[in-house]
């Protein structure tokens, strides 16, 4: 589920982060390891790092529900024999077997699993399927990041369907600086200031004008099709607040402007359908109700 560029970037961070002042016993977090692609990328980098072999052990904490969703059983894990609800942990274990000593598996809901006990060197997040989970991770993981040394990587950033990712980071511009967009979806952030638990507000409470400003600032910061994908996220966010006319107008503008960008157009129909269904049902379905079911 990650691109070759993302795989390369994760390996690079896990290899080199130790030379840049981070605590030498800090952890690497793979939040949402699925069947292991991101864990393997991080482990490959860690193996090439200067850390002694014994100090690599248990260094990567991989979190996942390991629970097959209907979409996984119908598409991504088709042919595995797994049905919705089954555990896919055995596939993960097989895929990461060359690096088993490096990995500490945290199975189950991240909101109930052990939170990191040490500083976090690299926090890779591909797990934020809801507003609640985003607030939880913000309060329990972000304070373990070290200012000027750690990295935060959001895999689902240039992606229209998770407004909580965009808005929660947009609330924290005093603490995170946009560093780099890794094709296709990941964005890497530098940590500019230590975060405390009390700095994390629920992004559902952001007043609409401020939320739209967060989107607009980010869209300006991105380039090409990435702008269109995040602009569609803004439209979907408006639709989720039942502002269907504004959402539809924005979708129409984006569909014209990015008509030759397949990576933008791939999302348009489903966001239009979301608007249609909100109108026919009288209200929009909360966006996090549709994830992972
Ligand atoms: C897009 S996949 C991750 C892909 C993975 N990083 C890779 O490189 O292939 C997202 C994962 O997050 C997990 N997940 C979602 N919500 C979770 C939660 N609350 N606790 C633990 N895992 C969760 C899902 O089970 C899923 O495997």
PDB file of N, CA and C in Angstrom, residues 193-269:
ATOM      1  N   UNK A 193       8.888  22.115  17.667  1.00  0.00           N
ATOM      2  CA  UNK A 193       8.707  22.469  19.081  1.00  0.00           C
ATOM      3  C   UNK A 193       8.090  21.267  19.786  1.00  0.00           C
ATOM      4  N   UNK A 194       8.477  21.051  21.002  1.00  0.00           N
ATOM      5  CA  UNK A 194       7.943  19.926  21.787  1.00  0.00           C
ATOM      6  C   UNK A 194       6.440  20.108  22.021  1.00  0.00           C
ATOM      7  N   UNK A 195       5.677  19.065  21.772  1.00  0.00           N
ATOM      8  CA  UNK A 195       4.222  19.121  21.965  1.00  0.00           C
ATOM      9  C   UNK A 195       3.859  18.495  23.301  1.00  0.00           C
ATOM     10  N   UNK A 196       2.913  19.130  23.995  1.00  0.00           N
ATOM     11  CA  UNK A 196       2.383  18.506  25.207  1.00  0.00           C
ATOM     12  C   UNK A 196       0.972  18.019  24.931  1.00  0.00           C
ATOM     13  N   UNK A 197       0.525  17.088  25.746  1.00  0.00           N
ATOM     14  CA  UNK A 197      -0.814  16.512  25.528  1.00  0.00           C
ATOM     15  C   UNK A 197      -1.861  17.624  25.458  1.00  0.00           C
ATOM     16  N   UNK A 198      -1.697  18.639  26.302  1.00  0.00           N
ATOM     17  CA  UNK A 198      -2.727  19.691  26.341  1.00  0.00           C
ATOM     18  C   UNK A 198      -2.726  20.580  25.095  1.00  0.00           C
ATOM     19  N   UNK A 199      -1.701  20.447  24.246  1.00  0.00           N
ATOM     20  CA  UNK A 199      -1.687  21.228  22.999  1.00  0.00           C
ATOM     21  C   UNK A 199      -2.611  20.639  21.942  1.00  0.00           C
ATOM     22  N   UNK A 200      -3.086  19.418  22.175  1.00  0.00           N
ATOM     23  CA  UNK A 200      -3.890  18.735  21.151  1.00  0.00           C
ATOM     24  C   UNK A 200      -5.374  19.021  21.370  1.00  0.00           C
ATOM     25  N   UNK A 201      -5.974  19.760  20.437  1.00  0.00           N
ATOM     26  CA  UNK A 201      -7.417  20.015  20.467  1.00  0.00           C
ATOM     27  C   UNK A 201      -8.093  19.097  19.461  1.00  0.00           C
ATOM     28  N   UNK A 202      -9.357  18.822  19.709  1.00  0.00           N
ATOM     29  CA  UNK A 202     -10.129  17.986  18.781  1.00  0.00           C
ATOM     30  C   UNK A 202     -10.396  18.789  17.504  1.00  0.00           C
ATOM     31  N   UNK A 203      -9.945  18.296  16.339  1.00  0.00           N
ATOM     32  CA  UNK A 203     -10.133  19.093  15.111  1.00  0.00           C
ATOM     33  C   UNK A 203     -11.600  19.252  14.705  1.00  0.00           C
ATOM     34  N   UNK A 204     -12.498  18.472  15.298  1.00  0.00           N
ATOM     35  CA  UNK A 204     -13.929  18.688  15.007  1.00  0.00           C
ATOM     36  C   UNK A 204     -14.400  20.039  15.538  1.00  0.00           C
ATOM     37  N   UNK A 205     -13.626  20.616  16.467  1.00  0.00           N
ATOM     38  CA  UNK A 205     -14.048  21.894  17.055  1.00  0.00           C
ATOM     39  C   UNK A 205     -13.545  23.108  16.284  1.00  0.00           C
ATOM     40  N   UNK A 206     -12.796  22.898  15.215  1.00  0.00           N
ATOM     41  CA  UNK A 206     -12.258  24.056  14.484  1.00  0.00           C
ATOM     42  C   UNK A 206     -13.426  24.786  13.802  1.00  0.00           C
ATOM     43  N   UNK A 207     -13.549  26.095  13.999  1.00  0.00           N
ATOM     44  CA  UNK A 207     -14.611  26.830  13.288  1.00  0.00           C
ATOM     45  C   UNK A 207     -14.396  26.714  11.776  1.00  0.00           C
ATOM     46  N   UNK A 208     -15.496  26.703  11.026  1.00  0.00           N
ATOM     47  CA  UNK A 208     -15.407  26.457   9.585  1.00  0.00           C
ATOM     48  C   UNK A 208     -14.424  27.382   8.859  1.00  0.00           C
ATOM     49  N   UNK A 209     -14.471  28.727   9.086  1.00  0.00           N
ATOM     50  CA  UNK A 209     -13.538  29.572   8.332  1.00  0.00           C
ATOM     51  C   UNK A 209     -12.078  29.174   8.585  1.00  0.00           C
ATOM     52  N   UNK A 210     -11.751  28.806   9.837  1.00  0.00           N
ATOM     53  CA  UNK A 210     -10.374  28.410  10.146  1.00  0.00           C
ATOM     54  C   UNK A 210     -10.038  27.087   9.457  1.00  0.00           C
ATOM     55  N   UNK A 211     -10.995  26.171   9.429  1.00  0.00           N
ATOM     56  CA  UNK A 211     -10.750  24.877   8.778  1.00  0.00           C
ATOM     57  C   UNK A 211     -10.502  25.078   7.277  1.00  0.00           C
ATOM     58  N   UNK A 212     -11.293  25.953   6.670  1.00  0.00           N
ATOM     59  CA  UNK A 212     -11.111  26.183   5.223  1.00  0.00           C
ATOM     60  C   UNK A 212      -9.778  26.875   4.958  1.00  0.00           C
ATOM     61  N   UNK A 213      -9.354  27.724   5.884  1.00  0.00           N
ATOM     62  CA  UNK A 213      -8.033  28.363   5.731  1.00  0.00           C
ATOM     63  C   UNK A 213      -6.918  27.314   5.788  1.00  0.00           C
ATOM     64  N   UNK A 214      -7.088  26.331   6.671  1.00  0.00           N
ATOM     65  CA  UNK A 214      -6.080  25.257   6.757  1.00  0.00           C
ATOM     66  C   UNK A 214      -5.987  24.549   5.402  1.00  0.00           C
ATOM     67  N   UNK A 215      -7.150  24.221   4.828  1.00  0.00           N
ATOM     68  CA  UNK A 215      -7.136  23.579   3.505  1.00  0.00           C
ATOM     69  C   UNK A 215      -6.461  24.479   2.467  1.00  0.00           C
ATOM     70  N   UNK A 216      -6.835  25.747   2.447  1.00  0.00           N
ATOM     71  CA  UNK A 216      -6.317  26.638   1.397  1.00  0.00           C
ATOM     72  C   UNK A 216      -4.799  26.823   1.516  1.00  0.00           C
ATOM     73  N   UNK A 217      -4.323  26.933   2.750  1.00  0.00           N
ATOM     74  CA  UNK A 217      -2.874  27.087   2.953  1.00  0.00           C
ATOM     75  C   UNK A 217      -2.145  25.863   2.435  1.00  0.00           C
ATOM     76  N   UNK A 218      -2.713  24.706   2.729  1.00  0.00           N
ATOM     77  CA  UNK A 218      -2.061  23.467   2.290  1.00  0.00           C
ATOM     78  C   UNK A 218      -2.112  23.332   0.763  1.00  0.00           C
ATOM     79  N   UNK A 219      -3.255  23.656   0.183  1.00  0.00           N
ATOM     80  CA  UNK A 219      -3.384  23.541  -1.275  1.00  0.00           C
ATOM     81  C   UNK A 219      -2.334  24.431  -1.951  1.00  0.00           C
ATOM     82  N   UNK A 220      -2.132  25.629  -1.413  1.00  0.00           N
ATOM     83  CA  UNK A 220      -1.102  26.530  -1.968  1.00  0.00           C
ATOM     84  C   UNK A 220       0.294  25.932  -1.844  1.00  0.00           C
ATOM     85  N   UNK A 221       0.504  25.153  -0.791  1.00  0.00           N
ATOM     86  CA  UNK A 221       1.836  24.595  -0.515  1.00  0.00           C
ATOM     87  C   UNK A 221       2.169  23.422  -1.451  1.00  0.00           C
ATOM     88  N   UNK A 222       1.102  22.778  -1.979  1.00  0.00           N
ATOM     89  CA  UNK A 222       1.294  21.592  -2.828  1.00  0.00           C
ATOM     90  C   UNK A 222       1.393  21.988  -4.290  1.00  0.00           C
ATOM     91  N   UNK A 223       1.688  20.984  -5.107  1.00  0.00           N
ATOM     92  CA  UNK A 223       1.819  21.248  -6.553  1.00  0.00           C
ATOM     93  C   UNK A 223       0.999  20.232  -7.345  1.00  0.00           C
ATOM     94  N   UNK A 224       0.641  20.638  -8.592  1.00  0.00           N
ATOM     95  CA  UNK A 224       0.047  19.714  -9.562  1.00  0.00           C
ATOM     96  C   UNK A 224      -1.181  18.983  -9.038  1.00  0.00           C
ATOM     97  N   UNK A 225      -1.259  17.680  -9.335  1.00  0.00           N
ATOM     98  CA  UNK A 225      -2.456  16.901  -8.990  1.00  0.00           C
ATOM     99  C   UNK A 225      -2.679  16.829  -7.488  1.00  0.00           C
ATOM    100  N   UNK A 226      -1.584  16.996  -6.714  1.00  0.00           N
ATOM    101  CA  UNK A 226      -1.745  16.953  -5.249  1.00  0.00           C
ATOM    102  C   UNK A 226      -2.710  18.042  -4.782  1.00  0.00           C
ATOM    103  N   UNK A 227      -2.641  19.193  -5.462  1.00  0.00           N
ATOM    104  CA  UNK A 227      -3.558  20.290  -5.106  1.00  0.00           C
ATOM    105  C   UNK A 227      -5.005  19.880  -5.341  1.00  0.00           C
ATOM    106  N   UNK A 228      -5.231  19.233  -6.477  1.00  0.00           N
ATOM    107  CA  UNK A 228      -6.597  18.820  -6.808  1.00  0.00           C
ATOM    108  C   UNK A 228      -7.122  17.786  -5.823  1.00  0.00           C
ATOM    109  N   UNK A 229      -6.253  16.840  -5.420  1.00  0.00           N
ATOM    110  CA  UNK A 229      -6.694  15.792  -4.486  1.00  0.00           C
ATOM    111  C   UNK A 229      -7.087  16.407  -3.144  1.00  0.00           C
ATOM    112  N   UNK A 230      -6.289  17.373  -2.658  1.00  0.00           N
ATOM    113  CA  UNK A 230      -6.614  17.978  -1.364  1.00  0.00           C
ATOM    114  C   UNK A 230      -7.810  18.930  -1.499  1.00  0.00           C
ATOM    115  N   UNK A 231      -7.926  19.592  -2.659  1.00  0.00           N
ATOM    116  CA  UNK A 231      -9.099  20.460  -2.873  1.00  0.00           C
ATOM    117  C   UNK A 231     -10.386  19.618  -2.865  1.00  0.00           C
ATOM    118  N   UNK A 232     -10.321  18.403  -3.407  1.00  0.00           N
ATOM    119  CA  UNK A 232     -11.488  17.520  -3.320  1.00  0.00           C
ATOM    120  C   UNK A 232     -11.777  17.158  -1.866  1.00  0.00           C
ATOM    121  N   UNK A 233     -10.691  17.029  -1.071  1.00  0.00           N
ATOM    122  CA  UNK A 233     -10.874  16.783   0.365  1.00  0.00           C
ATOM    123  C   UNK A 233     -11.621  17.934   1.027  1.00  0.00           C
ATOM    124  N   UNK A 234     -11.308  19.149   0.587  1.00  0.00           N
ATOM    125  CA  UNK A 234     -12.016  20.321   1.131  1.00  0.00           C
ATOM    126  C   UNK A 234     -13.506  20.245   0.772  1.00  0.00           C
ATOM    127  N   UNK A 235     -13.782  19.851  -0.481  1.00  0.00           N
ATOM    128  CA  UNK A 235     -15.178  19.724  -0.918  1.00  0.00           C
ATOM    129  C   UNK A 235     -15.899  18.645  -0.105  1.00  0.00           C
ATOM    130  N   UNK A 236     -15.207  17.523   0.105  1.00  0.00           N
ATOM    131  CA  UNK A 236     -15.825  16.436   0.873  1.00  0.00           C
ATOM    132  C   UNK A 236     -16.078  16.873   2.320  1.00  0.00           C
ATOM    133  N   UNK A 237     -15.124  17.622   2.866  1.00  0.00           N
ATOM    134  CA  UNK A 237     -15.301  18.123   4.235  1.00  0.00           C
ATOM    135  C   UNK A 237     -16.539  19.026   4.302  1.00  0.00           C
ATOM    136  N   UNK A 238     -16.692  19.920   3.314  1.00  0.00           N
ATOM    137  CA  UNK A 238     -17.885  20.778   3.280  1.00  0.00           C
ATOM    138  C   UNK A 238     -19.147  19.917   3.189  1.00  0.00           C
ATOM    139  N   UNK A 239     -19.101  18.898   2.330  1.00  0.00           N
ATOM    140  CA  UNK A 239     -20.274  18.027   2.174  1.00  0.00           C
ATOM    141  C   UNK A 239     -20.593  17.317   3.490  1.00  0.00           C
ATOM    142  N   UNK A 240     -19.542  16.911   4.220  1.00  0.00           N
ATOM    143  CA  UNK A 240     -19.770  16.193   5.479  1.00  0.00           C
ATOM    144  C   UNK A 240     -20.427  17.093   6.518  1.00  0.00           C
ATOM    145  N   UNK A 241     -20.333  18.419   6.308  1.00  0.00           N
ATOM    146  CA  UNK A 241     -21.002  19.377   7.202  1.00  0.00           C
ATOM    147  C   UNK A 241     -22.362  19.793   6.638  1.00  0.00           C
ATOM    148  N   UNK A 242     -22.807  19.062   5.622  1.00  0.00           N
ATOM    149  CA  UNK A 242     -24.100  19.298   4.954  1.00  0.00           C
ATOM    150  C   UNK A 242     -24.124  20.610   4.179  1.00  0.00           C
ATOM    151  N   UNK A 243     -22.972  21.073   3.739  1.00  0.00           N
ATOM    152  CA  UNK A 243     -22.900  22.272   2.894  1.00  0.00           C
ATOM    153  C   UNK A 243     -22.754  21.789   1.446  1.00  0.00           C
ATOM    154  N   UNK A 244     -23.851  21.169   0.987  1.00  0.00           N
ATOM    155  CA  UNK A 244     -23.788  20.400  -0.251  1.00  0.00           C
ATOM    156  C   UNK A 244     -23.622  21.317  -1.472  1.00  0.00           C
ATOM    157  N   UNK A 245     -24.309  22.448  -1.494  1.00  0.00           N
ATOM    158  CA  UNK A 245     -24.213  23.327  -2.671  1.00  0.00           C
ATOM    159  C   UNK A 245     -22.778  23.821  -2.840  1.00  0.00           C
ATOM    160  N   UNK A 246     -22.155  24.248  -1.713  1.00  0.00           N
ATOM    161  CA  UNK A 246     -20.754  24.713  -1.803  1.00  0.00           C
ATOM    162  C   UNK A 246     -19.832  23.580  -2.232  1.00  0.00           C
ATOM    163  N   UNK A 247     -20.104  22.387  -1.684  1.00  0.00           N
ATOM    164  CA  UNK A 247     -19.257  21.237  -2.025  1.00  0.00           C
ATOM    165  C   UNK A 247     -19.380  20.933  -3.522  1.00  0.00           C
ATOM    166  N   UNK A 248     -20.614  20.904  -4.020  1.00  0.00           N
ATOM    167  CA  UNK A 248     -20.804  20.548  -5.431  1.00  0.00           C
ATOM    168  C   UNK A 248     -20.166  21.580  -6.357  1.00  0.00           C
ATOM    169  N   UNK A 249     -20.275  22.848  -5.989  1.00  0.00           N
ATOM    170  CA  UNK A 249     -19.659  23.885  -6.832  1.00  0.00           C
ATOM    171  C   UNK A 249     -18.142  23.699  -6.894  1.00  0.00           C
ATOM    172  N   UNK A 250     -17.555  23.402  -5.738  1.00  0.00           N
ATOM    173  CA  UNK A 250     -16.107  23.204  -5.706  1.00  0.00           C
ATOM    174  C   UNK A 250     -15.711  21.960  -6.506  1.00  0.00           C
ATOM    175  N   UNK A 251     -16.483  20.890  -6.365  1.00  0.00           N
ATOM    176  CA  UNK A 251     -16.164  19.658  -7.120  1.00  0.00           C
ATOM    177  C   UNK A 251     -16.201  19.959  -8.624  1.00  0.00           C
ATOM    178  N   UNK A 252     -17.223  20.709  -9.054  1.00  0.00           N
ATOM    179  CA  UNK A 252     -17.329  21.035 -10.492  1.00  0.00           C
ATOM    180  C   UNK A 252     -16.098  21.815 -10.960  1.00  0.00           C
ATOM    181  N   UNK A 253     -15.668  22.784 -10.143  1.00  0.00           N
ATOM    182  CA  UNK A 253     -14.489  23.588 -10.528  1.00  0.00           C
ATOM    183  C   UNK A 253     -13.236  22.706 -10.625  1.00  0.00           C
ATOM    184  N   UNK A 254     -13.101  21.813  -9.640  1.00  0.00           N
ATOM    185  CA  UNK A 254     -11.912  20.937  -9.631  1.00  0.00           C
ATOM    186  C   UNK A 254     -11.952  19.992 -10.832  1.00  0.00           C
ATOM    187  N   UNK A 255     -13.156  19.480 -11.138  1.00  0.00           N
ATOM    188  CA  UNK A 255     -13.274  18.510 -12.244  1.00  0.00           C
ATOM    189  C   UNK A 255     -12.915  19.157 -13.583  1.00  0.00           C
ATOM    190  N   UNK A 256     -13.146  20.465 -13.694  1.00  0.00           N
ATOM    191  CA  UNK A 256     -12.749  21.164 -14.929  1.00  0.00           C
ATOM    192  C   UNK A 256     -11.239  21.405 -14.910  1.00  0.00           C
ATOM    193  N   UNK A 257     -10.767  21.950 -13.810  1.00  0.00           N
ATOM    194  CA  UNK A 257      -9.348  22.339 -13.735  1.00  0.00           C
ATOM    195  C   UNK A 257      -8.412  21.129 -13.852  1.00  0.00           C
ATOM    196  N   UNK A 258      -8.825  20.003 -13.274  1.00  0.00           N
ATOM    197  CA  UNK A 258      -7.924  18.826 -13.243  1.00  0.00           C
ATOM    198  C   UNK A 258      -8.437  17.706 -14.137  1.00  0.00           C
ATOM    199  N   UNK A 259      -9.175  18.082 -15.217  1.00  0.00           N
ATOM    200  CA  UNK A 259      -9.829  17.048 -16.040  1.00  0.00           C
ATOM    201  C   UNK A 259      -8.824  16.075 -16.661  1.00  0.00           C
ATOM    202  N   UNK A 260      -7.575  16.493 -16.828  1.00  0.00           N
ATOM    203  CA  UNK A 260      -6.577  15.594 -17.428  1.00  0.00           C
ATOM    204  C   UNK A 260      -5.723  14.870 -16.383  1.00  0.00           C
ATOM    205  N   UNK A 261      -6.077  15.026 -15.124  1.00  0.00           N
ATOM    206  CA  UNK A 261      -5.286  14.404 -14.053  1.00  0.00           C
ATOM    207  C   UNK A 261      -6.048  13.203 -13.492  1.00  0.00           C
ATOM    208  N   UNK A 262      -5.682  12.012 -13.969  1.00  0.00           N
ATOM    209  CA  UNK A 262      -6.397  10.810 -13.525  1.00  0.00           C
ATOM    210  C   UNK A 262      -6.323  10.639 -12.005  1.00  0.00           C
ATOM    211  N   UNK A 263      -5.212  11.087 -11.403  1.00  0.00           N
ATOM    212  CA  UNK A 263      -5.039  10.899  -9.959  1.00  0.00           C
ATOM    213  C   UNK A 263      -5.983  11.789  -9.140  1.00  0.00           C
ATOM    214  N   UNK A 264      -6.525  12.816  -9.790  1.00  0.00           N
ATOM    215  CA  UNK A 264      -7.563  13.627  -9.148  1.00  0.00           C
ATOM    216  C   UNK A 264      -8.936  13.081  -9.533  1.00  0.00           C
ATOM    217  N   UNK A 265      -9.125  12.847 -10.830  1.00  0.00           N
ATOM    218  CA  UNK A 265     -10.441  12.457 -11.336  1.00  0.00           C
ATOM    219  C   UNK A 265     -10.916  11.123 -10.750  1.00  0.00           C
ATOM    220  N   UNK A 266      -9.961  10.271 -10.320  1.00  0.00           N
ATOM    221  CA  UNK A 266     -10.347   8.969  -9.750  1.00  0.00           C
ATOM    222  C   UNK A 266     -11.268   9.121  -8.524  1.00  0.00           C
ATOM    223  N   UNK A 267     -11.197  10.294  -7.861  1.00  0.00           N
ATOM    224  CA  UNK A 267     -11.974  10.474  -6.637  1.00  0.00           C
ATOM    225  C   UNK A 267     -13.314  11.175  -6.869  1.00  0.00           C
ATOM    226  N   UNK A 268     -13.469  11.788  -8.051  1.00  0.00           N
ATOM    227  CA  UNK A 268     -14.584  12.717  -8.233  1.00  0.00           C
ATOM    228  C   UNK A 268     -15.940  12.022  -8.110  1.00  0.00           C
ATOM    229  N   UNK A 269     -16.098  10.879  -8.773  1.00  0.00           N
ATOM    230  CA  UNK A 269     -17.414  10.228  -8.772  1.00  0.00           C
ATOM    231  C   UNK A 269     -17.852   9.860  -7.355  1.00  0.00           C
TER     232      UNK A 269
END
